[in-house]
Amino acid sequence: MQRPISAFLSTTLAWVTGAGLMTIPFTAINADDTTEEPLEPWQQAEKTEVWEPVPPVVDAPAGGVPSDAVVLFDGSDLSAWEAEEGGPVPWQHEGEAMTVKRGAGGIRTRQAFCDVQLHLEWRTPVDIEGMDGQDRGNSGVFLQERYEIQVLDSHDNPTYPNGQAASVYKQHIPLVNASRPPGEWQSYDILYTAPRFDESGALESPAYVTVLHNDVLVQHHVELQGTTEWIGEPDYEEAHGCAPIFLQDHDAAVSYRNIWVREL
């Protein structure tokens, strides 16, 4: 009959020395006994602590620009921008603001961007006599030159909701209308994830955008169906990479200031 291992362990151990064979008593060990000493709370907590990677330090002054942001316009100059067809910016620059020169065309950043956190402030004209709907303070912020967040005077100004201020133009209606009266500065804070394409040019994942209008959430991680079209359905017509941020001239003297972006 075979003896269990616990029986061997509960007897003695043989030890060979220079003086001959000697035995040493050995305390029995139960093979089924896996009991451990209970851990202290701090030891239990340590098991779920992750120490790497350590996030880099970013200076974030109140009301200011994060230290890791790319400043696109702070009122000092227009060096980060060019005309939509290239060349000097045709818009008016006065003090802290730059203003659309009606009929001169839009402007775009010299640098290309993909995933970003974008902050900008904008103001529509006070003179609104005889103007309503899409004719009042119309402009737009285009991500990758293709995907528009609408800029419009939507204060007491009915229009189609998927074309009002803070809409993803013709795709997503804002959750609320947080518009201020014409002549007052307003802000957009935009979190944007660019679309991805595979090596064949097929869409792997669509673009997503979150928008805060005057610090109010108005677009919550919505999926873009493609380019924002005035006529026709949206579509990811072609594969593309990073591209400039574009500000639209839509025949209204809309002003912009305090524009910065963080690459994500």
PDB file of C-alpha atoms in Angstrom:
ATOM      1  CA  MET A   1       0.000   0.000   0.000  1.00  0.00           C
ATOM      2  CA  GLN A   2       1.384   3.387  -0.997  1.00  0.00           C
ATOM      3  CA  ARG A   3       1.857   5.842   1.861  1.00  0.00           C
ATOM      4  CA  PRO A   4       0.666   9.462   1.402  1.00  0.00           C
ATOM      5  CA  ILE A   5       3.348  12.123   1.198  1.00  0.00           C
ATOM      6  CA  SER A   6       2.070  13.664   4.422  1.00  0.00           C
ATOM      7  CA  ALA A   7       3.024  10.482   6.192  1.00  0.00           C
ATOM      8  CA  PHE A   8       6.622  10.805   5.090  1.00  0.00           C
ATOM      9  CA  LEU A   9       6.760  14.435   6.050  1.00  0.00           C
ATOM     10  CA  SER A  10       5.348  13.702   9.484  1.00  0.00           C
ATOM     11  CA  THR A  11       8.108  11.285  10.457  1.00  0.00           C
ATOM     12  CA  THR A  12      11.772  12.203  10.282  1.00  0.00           C
ATOM     13  CA  LEU A  13      14.427  13.364   7.879  1.00  0.00           C
ATOM     14  CA  ALA A  14      17.634  11.419   7.525  1.00  0.00           C
ATOM     15  CA  TRP A  15      20.821  13.432   7.610  1.00  0.00           C
ATOM     16  CA  VAL A  16      24.217  12.071   6.711  1.00  0.00           C
ATOM     17  CA  THR A  17      27.107  13.623   8.558  1.00  0.00           C
ATOM     18  CA  GLY A  18      30.678  12.728   9.165  1.00  0.00           C
ATOM     19  CA  ALA A  19      29.592  11.016  12.356  1.00  0.00           C
ATOM     20  CA  GLY A  20      27.114   8.806  10.538  1.00  0.00           C
ATOM     21  CA  LEU A  21      23.413   8.767  10.000  1.00  0.00           C
ATOM     22  CA  MET A  22      21.336  11.014  12.199  1.00  0.00           C
ATOM     23  CA  THR A  23      17.676  11.918  12.197  1.00  0.00           C
ATOM     24  CA  ILE A  24      16.043  15.334  12.582  1.00  0.00           C
ATOM     25  CA  PRO A  25      12.415  15.681  13.653  1.00  0.00           C
ATOM     26  CA  PHE A  26      10.261  17.377  10.950  1.00  0.00           C
ATOM     27  CA  THR A  27       6.932  19.061  11.593  1.00  0.00           C
ATOM     28  CA  ALA A  28       4.010  17.705   9.612  1.00  0.00           C
ATOM     29  CA  ILE A  29       2.770  19.767   6.661  1.00  0.00           C
ATOM     30  CA  ASN A  30      -0.729  19.333   5.319  1.00  0.00           C
ATOM     31  CA  ALA A  31      -0.556  19.365   1.517  1.00  0.00           C
ATOM     32  CA  ASP A  32      -4.060  20.899   1.395  1.00  0.00           C
ATOM     33  CA  ASP A  33      -3.184  23.818   3.691  1.00  0.00           C
ATOM     34  CA  THR A  34      -2.656  26.948   1.570  1.00  0.00           C
ATOM     35  CA  THR A  35      -3.711  29.455   4.199  1.00  0.00           C
ATOM     36  CA  GLU A  36      -1.811  32.771   4.039  1.00  0.00           C
ATOM     37  CA  GLU A  37      -1.580  35.518   6.544  1.00  0.00           C
ATOM     38  CA  PRO A  38      -4.304  38.130   5.830  1.00  0.00           C
ATOM     39  CA  LEU A  39      -3.035  41.263   4.111  1.00  0.00           C
ATOM     40  CA  GLU A  40      -3.286  44.663   5.674  1.00  0.00           C
ATOM     41  CA  PRO A  41      -5.595  47.104   3.813  1.00  0.00           C
ATOM     42  CA  TRP A  42      -2.615  49.076   2.481  1.00  0.00           C
ATOM     43  CA  GLN A  43      -1.139  45.841   1.093  1.00  0.00           C
ATOM     44  CA  GLN A  44      -4.415  45.009  -0.634  1.00  0.00           C
ATOM     45  CA  ALA A  45      -4.536  48.531  -2.094  1.00  0.00           C
ATOM     46  CA  GLU A  46      -1.000  48.216  -3.454  1.00  0.00           C
ATOM     47  CA  LYS A  47      -2.096  45.377  -5.740  1.00  0.00           C
ATOM     48  CA  THR A  48      -4.078  47.791  -7.944  1.00  0.00           C
ATOM     49  CA  GLU A  49      -1.632  50.707  -7.932  1.00  0.00           C
ATOM     50  CA  VAL A  50      -0.095  51.501 -11.336  1.00  0.00           C
ATOM     51  CA  TRP A  51       3.024  53.680 -11.218  1.00  0.00           C
ATOM     52  CA  GLU A  52       3.956  53.924 -14.901  1.00  0.00           C
ATOM     53  CA  PRO A  53       3.732  55.743 -17.196  1.00  0.00           C
ATOM     54  CA  VAL A  54       3.863  59.023 -15.266  1.00  0.00           C
ATOM     55  CA  PRO A  55       1.828  61.752 -17.056  1.00  0.00           C
ATOM     56  CA  PRO A  56       3.897  64.754 -18.173  1.00  0.00           C
ATOM     57  CA  VAL A  57       3.307  67.986 -16.277  1.00  0.00           C
ATOM     58  CA  VAL A  58       1.278  70.639 -18.115  1.00  0.00           C
ATOM     59  CA  ASP A  59       0.932  74.174 -16.805  1.00  0.00           C
ATOM     60  CA  ALA A  60      -2.761  75.124 -17.059  1.00  0.00           C
ATOM     61  CA  PRO A  61      -3.232  78.727 -15.904  1.00  0.00           C
ATOM     62  CA  ALA A  62      -6.777  79.848 -15.145  1.00  0.00           C
ATOM     63  CA  GLY A  63      -8.248  81.410 -18.258  1.00  0.00           C
ATOM     64  CA  GLY A  64      -4.970  80.908 -20.096  1.00  0.00           C
ATOM     65  CA  VAL A  65      -3.399  78.577 -22.615  1.00  0.00           C
ATOM     66  CA  PRO A  66      -2.054  75.142 -21.582  1.00  0.00           C
ATOM     67  CA  SER A  67       1.715  74.969 -21.807  1.00  0.00           C
ATOM     68  CA  ASP A  68       1.626  72.097 -24.317  1.00  0.00           C
ATOM     69  CA  ALA A  69      -0.789  73.843 -26.697  1.00  0.00           C
ATOM     70  CA  VAL A  70      -0.003  75.216 -30.146  1.00  0.00           C
ATOM     71  CA  VAL A  71      -1.090  78.861 -30.181  1.00  0.00           C
ATOM     72  CA  LEU A  72      -2.776  79.554 -33.503  1.00  0.00           C
ATOM     73  CA  PHE A  73      -3.874  83.121 -32.803  1.00  0.00           C
ATOM     74  CA  ASP A  74      -3.400  85.269 -29.713  1.00  0.00           C
ATOM     75  CA  GLY A  75      -3.824  88.653 -31.367  1.00  0.00           C
ATOM     76  CA  SER A  76      -0.131  89.218 -31.992  1.00  0.00           C
ATOM     77  CA  ASP A  77       0.093  88.074 -35.628  1.00  0.00           C
ATOM     78  CA  LEU A  78      -1.379  85.790 -38.300  1.00  0.00           C
ATOM     79  CA  SER A  79       1.779  83.775 -38.957  1.00  0.00           C
ATOM     80  CA  ALA A  80       0.071  80.434 -38.202  1.00  0.00           C
ATOM     81  CA  TRP A  81      -2.453  80.995 -41.016  1.00  0.00           C
ATOM     82  CA  GLU A  82      -2.649  81.367 -44.770  1.00  0.00           C
ATOM     83  CA  ALA A  83      -5.335  82.027 -47.375  1.00  0.00           C
ATOM     84  CA  GLU A  84      -7.315  78.955 -48.412  1.00  0.00           C
ATOM     85  CA  GLU A  85      -5.472  78.886 -51.733  1.00  0.00           C
ATOM     86  CA  GLY A  86      -2.148  79.785 -50.115  1.00  0.00           C
ATOM     87  CA  GLY A  87      -0.489  83.132 -49.598  1.00  0.00           C
ATOM     88  CA  PRO A  88      -1.051  85.923 -47.050  1.00  0.00           C
ATOM     89  CA  VAL A  89      -4.179  85.989 -44.905  1.00  0.00           C
ATOM     90  CA  PRO A  90      -6.721  88.356 -46.492  1.00  0.00           C
ATOM     91  CA  TRP A  91      -8.748  88.945 -43.324  1.00  0.00           C
ATOM     92  CA  GLN A  92      -8.680  92.076 -41.177  1.00  0.00           C
ATOM     93  CA  HIS A  93      -6.533  91.982 -38.057  1.00  0.00           C
ATOM     94  CA  GLU A  94      -7.200  94.543 -35.377  1.00  0.00           C
ATOM     95  CA  GLY A  95      -6.165  94.210 -31.744  1.00  0.00           C
ATOM     96  CA  GLU A  96      -7.001  90.815 -30.261  1.00  0.00           C
ATOM     97  CA  ALA A  97      -9.291  89.774 -33.115  1.00  0.00           C
ATOM     98  CA  MET A  98      -9.210  88.814 -36.765  1.00  0.00           C
ATOM     99  CA  THR A  99     -12.346  89.334 -38.840  1.00  0.00           C
ATOM    100  CA  VAL A 100     -13.590  87.768 -42.051  1.00  0.00           C
ATOM    101  CA  LYS A 101     -13.109  90.046 -45.043  1.00  0.00           C
ATOM    102  CA  ARG A 102     -16.293  89.277 -46.904  1.00  0.00           C
ATOM    103  CA  GLY A 103     -15.687  87.749 -50.301  1.00  0.00           C
ATOM    104  CA  ALA A 104     -11.948  87.258 -49.727  1.00  0.00           C
ATOM    105  CA  GLY A 105     -12.199  83.548 -48.952  1.00  0.00           C
ATOM    106  CA  GLY A 106     -11.473  81.471 -45.880  1.00  0.00           C
ATOM    107  CA  ILE A 107      -8.191  80.844 -44.101  1.00  0.00           C
ATOM    108  CA  ARG A 108      -6.443  77.694 -42.937  1.00  0.00           C
ATOM    109  CA  THR A 109      -3.648  76.783 -40.565  1.00  0.00           C
ATOM    110  CA  ARG A 110      -0.207  76.230 -42.047  1.00  0.00           C
ATOM    111  CA  GLN A 111       0.128  73.164 -39.822  1.00  0.00           C
ATOM    112  CA  ALA A 112      -1.862  69.981 -40.368  1.00  0.00           C
ATOM    113  CA  PHE A 113      -3.692  68.260 -37.492  1.00  0.00           C
ATOM    114  CA  CYS A 114      -5.458  64.960 -36.776  1.00  0.00           C
ATOM    115  CA  ASP A 115      -6.810  64.302 -33.256  1.00  0.00           C
ATOM    116  CA  VAL A 116      -7.078  67.569 -31.350  1.00  0.00           C
ATOM    117  CA  GLN A 117      -8.475  69.566 -28.490  1.00  0.00           C
ATOM    118  CA  LEU A 118      -9.356  72.917 -30.064  1.00  0.00           C
ATOM    119  CA  HIS A 119     -10.338  76.136 -28.325  1.00  0.00           C
ATOM    120  CA  LEU A 120     -11.497  79.266 -30.119  1.00  0.00           C
ATOM    121  CA  GLU A 121     -13.696  82.283 -29.492  1.00  0.00           C
ATOM    122  CA  TRP A 122     -15.933  83.955 -32.052  1.00  0.00           C
ATOM    123  CA  ARG A 123     -18.326  86.889 -32.395  1.00  0.00           C
ATOM    124  CA  THR A 124     -21.054  87.595 -34.933  1.00  0.00           C
ATOM    125  CA  PRO A 125     -21.832  91.127 -36.198  1.00  0.00           C
ATOM    126  CA  VAL A 126     -24.216  93.439 -34.367  1.00  0.00           C
ATOM    127  CA  ASP A 127     -25.737  94.788 -37.573  1.00  0.00           C
ATOM    128  CA  ILE A 128     -28.419  92.203 -38.346  1.00  0.00           C
ATOM    129  CA  GLU A 129     -31.047  94.414 -39.968  1.00  0.00           C
ATOM    130  CA  GLY A 130     -32.769  92.601 -42.807  1.00  0.00           C
ATOM    131  CA  MET A 131     -30.882  89.355 -42.087  1.00  0.00           C
ATOM    132  CA  ASP A 132     -32.213  86.113 -40.694  1.00  0.00           C
ATOM    133  CA  GLY A 133     -31.624  82.381 -40.806  1.00  0.00           C
ATOM    134  CA  GLN A 134     -28.386  81.342 -42.469  1.00  0.00           C
ATOM    135  CA  ASP A 135     -27.628  84.939 -43.497  1.00  0.00           C
ATOM    136  CA  ARG A 136     -26.878  86.071 -39.938  1.00  0.00           C
ATOM    137  CA  GLY A 137     -23.269  85.707 -38.825  1.00  0.00           C
ATOM    138  CA  ASN A 138     -22.516  82.600 -40.844  1.00  0.00           C
ATOM    139  CA  SER A 139     -19.049  81.023 -40.761  1.00  0.00           C
ATOM    140  CA  GLY A 140     -17.669  77.638 -39.795  1.00  0.00           C
ATOM    141  CA  VAL A 141     -14.812  75.737 -38.189  1.00  0.00           C
ATOM    142  CA  PHE A 142     -13.685  72.871 -40.425  1.00  0.00           C
ATOM    143  CA  LEU A 143     -11.649  70.059 -38.889  1.00  0.00           C
ATOM    144  CA  GLN A 144      -9.228  68.516 -41.377  1.00  0.00           C
ATOM    145  CA  GLU A 145     -10.747  70.996 -43.881  1.00  0.00           C
ATOM    146  CA  ARG A 146     -13.748  68.647 -44.274  1.00  0.00           C
ATOM    147  CA  TYR A 147     -15.890  68.407 -41.157  1.00  0.00           C
ATOM    148  CA  GLU A 148     -17.729  71.568 -40.118  1.00  0.00           C
ATOM    149  CA  ILE A 149     -18.856  72.818 -36.737  1.00  0.00           C
ATOM    150  CA  GLN A 150     -21.257  75.573 -37.700  1.00  0.00           C
ATOM    151  CA  VAL A 151     -20.733  79.177 -36.601  1.00  0.00           C
ATOM    152  CA  LEU A 152     -23.937  81.237 -36.799  1.00  0.00           C
ATOM    153  CA  ASP A 153     -25.904  83.872 -34.952  1.00  0.00           C
ATOM    154  CA  SER A 154     -28.478  81.516 -33.448  1.00  0.00           C
ATOM    155  CA  HIS A 155     -29.756  83.924 -30.803  1.00  0.00           C
ATOM    156  CA  ASP A 156     -33.474  84.384 -31.479  1.00  0.00           C
ATOM    157  CA  ASN A 157     -32.852  83.391 -35.091  1.00  0.00           C
ATOM    158  CA  PRO A 158     -34.770  80.292 -36.260  1.00  0.00           C
ATOM    159  CA  THR A 159     -33.189  78.101 -38.936  1.00  0.00           C
ATOM    160  CA  TYR A 160     -32.977  74.374 -39.639  1.00  0.00           C
ATOM    161  CA  PRO A 161     -31.602  72.918 -36.375  1.00  0.00           C
ATOM    162  CA  ASN A 162     -28.931  70.780 -38.032  1.00  0.00           C
ATOM    163  CA  GLY A 163     -27.512  74.007 -39.438  1.00  0.00           C
ATOM    164  CA  GLN A 164     -27.658  76.264 -36.379  1.00  0.00           C
ATOM    165  CA  ALA A 165     -24.686  77.287 -34.235  1.00  0.00           C
ATOM    166  CA  ALA A 166     -22.740  74.340 -32.778  1.00  0.00           C
ATOM    167  CA  SER A 167     -24.330  71.816 -35.125  1.00  0.00           C
ATOM    168  CA  VAL A 168     -22.198  69.320 -36.961  1.00  0.00           C
ATOM    169  CA  TYR A 169     -23.438  70.824 -40.187  1.00  0.00           C
ATOM    170  CA  LYS A 170     -26.328  68.851 -41.704  1.00  0.00           C
ATOM    171  CA  GLN A 171     -25.497  65.845 -39.466  1.00  0.00           C
ATOM    172  CA  HIS A 172     -26.043  66.476 -35.744  1.00  0.00           C
ATOM    173  CA  ILE A 173     -28.363  68.949 -34.027  1.00  0.00           C
ATOM    174  CA  PRO A 174     -26.866  70.451 -30.835  1.00  0.00           C
ATOM    175  CA  LEU A 175     -28.340  69.196 -27.575  1.00  0.00           C
ATOM    176  CA  VAL A 176     -29.259  72.766 -26.560  1.00  0.00           C
ATOM    177  CA  ASN A 177     -28.966  76.279 -27.984  1.00  0.00           C
ATOM    178  CA  ALA A 178     -26.376  78.061 -25.813  1.00  0.00           C
ATOM    179  CA  SER A 179     -26.026  81.078 -28.108  1.00  0.00           C
ATOM    180  CA  ARG A 180     -25.336  84.587 -26.850  1.00  0.00           C
ATOM    181  CA  PRO A 181     -26.651  87.754 -28.526  1.00  0.00           C
ATOM    182  CA  PRO A 182     -24.819  89.157 -31.573  1.00  0.00           C
ATOM    183  CA  GLY A 183     -21.772  91.228 -30.689  1.00  0.00           C
ATOM    184  CA  GLU A 184     -20.896  89.096 -27.645  1.00  0.00           C
ATOM    185  CA  TRP A 185     -17.900  86.779 -27.631  1.00  0.00           C
ATOM    186  CA  GLN A 186     -18.686  83.077 -27.589  1.00  0.00           C
ATOM    187  CA  SER A 187     -16.460  80.018 -27.232  1.00  0.00           C
ATOM    188  CA  TYR A 188     -16.100  76.550 -28.684  1.00  0.00           C
ATOM    189  CA  ASP A 189     -14.114  73.777 -27.035  1.00  0.00           C
ATOM    190  CA  ILE A 190     -13.865  70.854 -29.413  1.00  0.00           C
ATOM    191  CA  LEU A 191     -12.525  67.331 -28.848  1.00  0.00           C
ATOM    192  CA  TYR A 192     -11.976  65.635 -32.174  1.00  0.00           C
ATOM    193  CA  THR A 193     -10.925  62.129 -33.169  1.00  0.00           C
ATOM    194  CA  ALA A 194      -9.976  61.873 -36.825  1.00  0.00           C
ATOM    195  CA  PRO A 195     -11.172  59.010 -39.042  1.00  0.00           C
ATOM    196  CA  ARG A 196      -8.831  56.098 -39.764  1.00  0.00           C
ATOM    197  CA  PHE A 197      -8.366  54.362 -43.097  1.00  0.00           C
ATOM    198  CA  ASP A 198      -6.643  51.090 -43.928  1.00  0.00           C
ATOM    199  CA  GLU A 199      -3.898  50.630 -46.523  1.00  0.00           C
ATOM    200  CA  SER A 200      -6.449  50.156 -49.289  1.00  0.00           C
ATOM    201  CA  GLY A 201      -8.152  53.440 -48.415  1.00  0.00           C
ATOM    202  CA  ALA A 202     -11.233  51.841 -46.849  1.00  0.00           C
ATOM    203  CA  LEU A 203     -12.675  53.409 -43.710  1.00  0.00           C
ATOM    204  CA  GLU A 204     -11.577  51.589 -40.542  1.00  0.00           C
ATOM    205  CA  SER A 205     -13.185  53.931 -37.989  1.00  0.00           C
ATOM    206  CA  PRO A 206     -15.192  57.150 -38.431  1.00  0.00           C
ATOM    207  CA  ALA A 207     -14.482  60.550 -36.930  1.00  0.00           C
ATOM    208  CA  TYR A 208     -15.999  61.543 -33.577  1.00  0.00           C
ATOM    209  CA  VAL A 209     -16.483  64.976 -32.058  1.00  0.00           C
ATOM    210  CA  THR A 210     -17.505  66.488 -28.727  1.00  0.00           C
ATOM    211  CA  VAL A 211     -18.357  70.199 -28.573  1.00  0.00           C
ATOM    212  CA  LEU A 212     -18.861  72.618 -25.682  1.00  0.00           C
ATOM    213  CA  HIS A 213     -20.517  75.896 -26.657  1.00  0.00           C
ATOM    214  CA  ASN A 214     -19.962  78.601 -24.048  1.00  0.00           C
ATOM    215  CA  ASP A 215     -18.933  75.813 -21.632  1.00  0.00           C
ATOM    216  CA  VAL A 216     -22.190  73.916 -22.253  1.00  0.00           C
ATOM    217  CA  LEU A 217     -22.019  70.392 -23.708  1.00  0.00           C
ATOM    218  CA  VAL A 218     -23.863  70.447 -27.034  1.00  0.00           C
ATOM    219  CA  GLN A 219     -22.336  67.511 -28.968  1.00  0.00           C
ATOM    220  CA  HIS A 220     -21.477  64.402 -26.951  1.00  0.00           C
ATOM    221  CA  HIS A 221     -19.007  62.143 -28.781  1.00  0.00           C
ATOM    222  CA  VAL A 222     -21.132  62.030 -31.931  1.00  0.00           C
ATOM    223  CA  GLU A 223     -20.100  59.998 -34.950  1.00  0.00           C
ATOM    224  CA  LEU A 224     -19.505  61.830 -38.214  1.00  0.00           C
ATOM    225  CA  GLN A 225     -21.021  60.154 -41.258  1.00  0.00           C
ATOM    226  CA  GLY A 226     -18.505  61.810 -43.567  1.00  0.00           C
ATOM    227  CA  THR A 227     -17.830  65.256 -44.942  1.00  0.00           C
ATOM    228  CA  THR A 228     -20.374  67.931 -44.023  1.00  0.00           C
ATOM    229  CA  GLU A 229     -22.178  68.693 -47.275  1.00  0.00           C
ATOM    230  CA  TRP A 230     -24.530  71.565 -48.119  1.00  0.00           C
ATOM    231  CA  ILE A 231     -26.178  69.453 -50.828  1.00  0.00           C
ATOM    232  CA  GLY A 232     -26.360  65.675 -50.731  1.00  0.00           C
ATOM    233  CA  GLU A 233     -25.498  63.008 -48.206  1.00  0.00           C
ATOM    234  CA  PRO A 234     -22.283  62.864 -46.158  1.00  0.00           C
ATOM    235  CA  ASP A 235     -19.647  60.382 -47.227  1.00  0.00           C
ATOM    236  CA  TYR A 236     -16.043  59.481 -46.512  1.00  0.00           C
ATOM    237  CA  GLU A 237     -15.287  60.056 -50.164  1.00  0.00           C
ATOM    238  CA  GLU A 238     -11.552  59.438 -49.981  1.00  0.00           C
ATOM    239  CA  ALA A 239      -8.875  58.375 -47.543  1.00  0.00           C
ATOM    240  CA  HIS A 240      -6.872  61.239 -46.084  1.00  0.00           C
ATOM    241  CA  GLY A 241      -4.404  62.058 -43.361  1.00  0.00           C
ATOM    242  CA  CYS A 242      -3.905  65.068 -41.133  1.00  0.00           C
ATOM    243  CA  ALA A 243      -5.016  68.388 -42.618  1.00  0.00           C
ATOM    244  CA  PRO A 244      -5.303  72.067 -41.644  1.00  0.00           C
ATOM    245  CA  ILE A 245      -8.037  73.642 -39.553  1.00  0.00           C
ATOM    246  CA  PHE A 246     -10.105  75.892 -41.803  1.00  0.00           C
ATOM    247  CA  LEU A 247     -12.186  78.981 -40.933  1.00  0.00           C
ATOM    248  CA  GLN A 248     -14.884  79.814 -43.446  1.00  0.00           C
ATOM    249  CA  ASP A 249     -15.783  83.053 -45.221  1.00  0.00           C
ATOM    250  CA  HIS A 250     -19.565  82.826 -45.659  1.00  0.00           C
ATOM    251  CA  ASP A 251     -20.127  86.512 -46.504  1.00  0.00           C
ATOM    252  CA  ALA A 252     -20.420  87.654 -42.881  1.00  0.00           C
ATOM    253  CA  ALA A 253     -17.975  89.713 -40.827  1.00  0.00           C
ATOM    254  CA  VAL A 254     -17.467  87.105 -38.101  1.00  0.00           C
ATOM    255  CA  SER A 255     -14.512  87.710 -35.763  1.00  0.00           C
ATOM    256  CA  TYR A 256     -12.210  85.190 -34.089  1.00  0.00           C
ATOM    257  CA  ARG A 257      -9.746  85.381 -31.201  1.00  0.00           C
ATOM    258  CA  ASN A 258      -7.822  83.255 -28.677  1.00  0.00           C
ATOM    259  CA  ILE A 259      -7.347  80.149 -30.816  1.00  0.00           C
ATOM    260  CA  TRP A 260      -5.174  77.283 -29.579  1.00  0.00           C
ATOM    261  CA  VAL A 261      -4.958  73.562 -30.137  1.00  0.00           C
ATOM    262  CA  ARG A 262      -3.526  70.539 -28.333  1.00  0.00           C
ATOM    263  CA  GLU A 263      -2.553  67.527 -30.407  1.00  0.00           C
ATOM    264  CA  LEU A 264      -3.907  64.336 -28.841  1.00  0.00           C
TER     265      LEU A 264
END
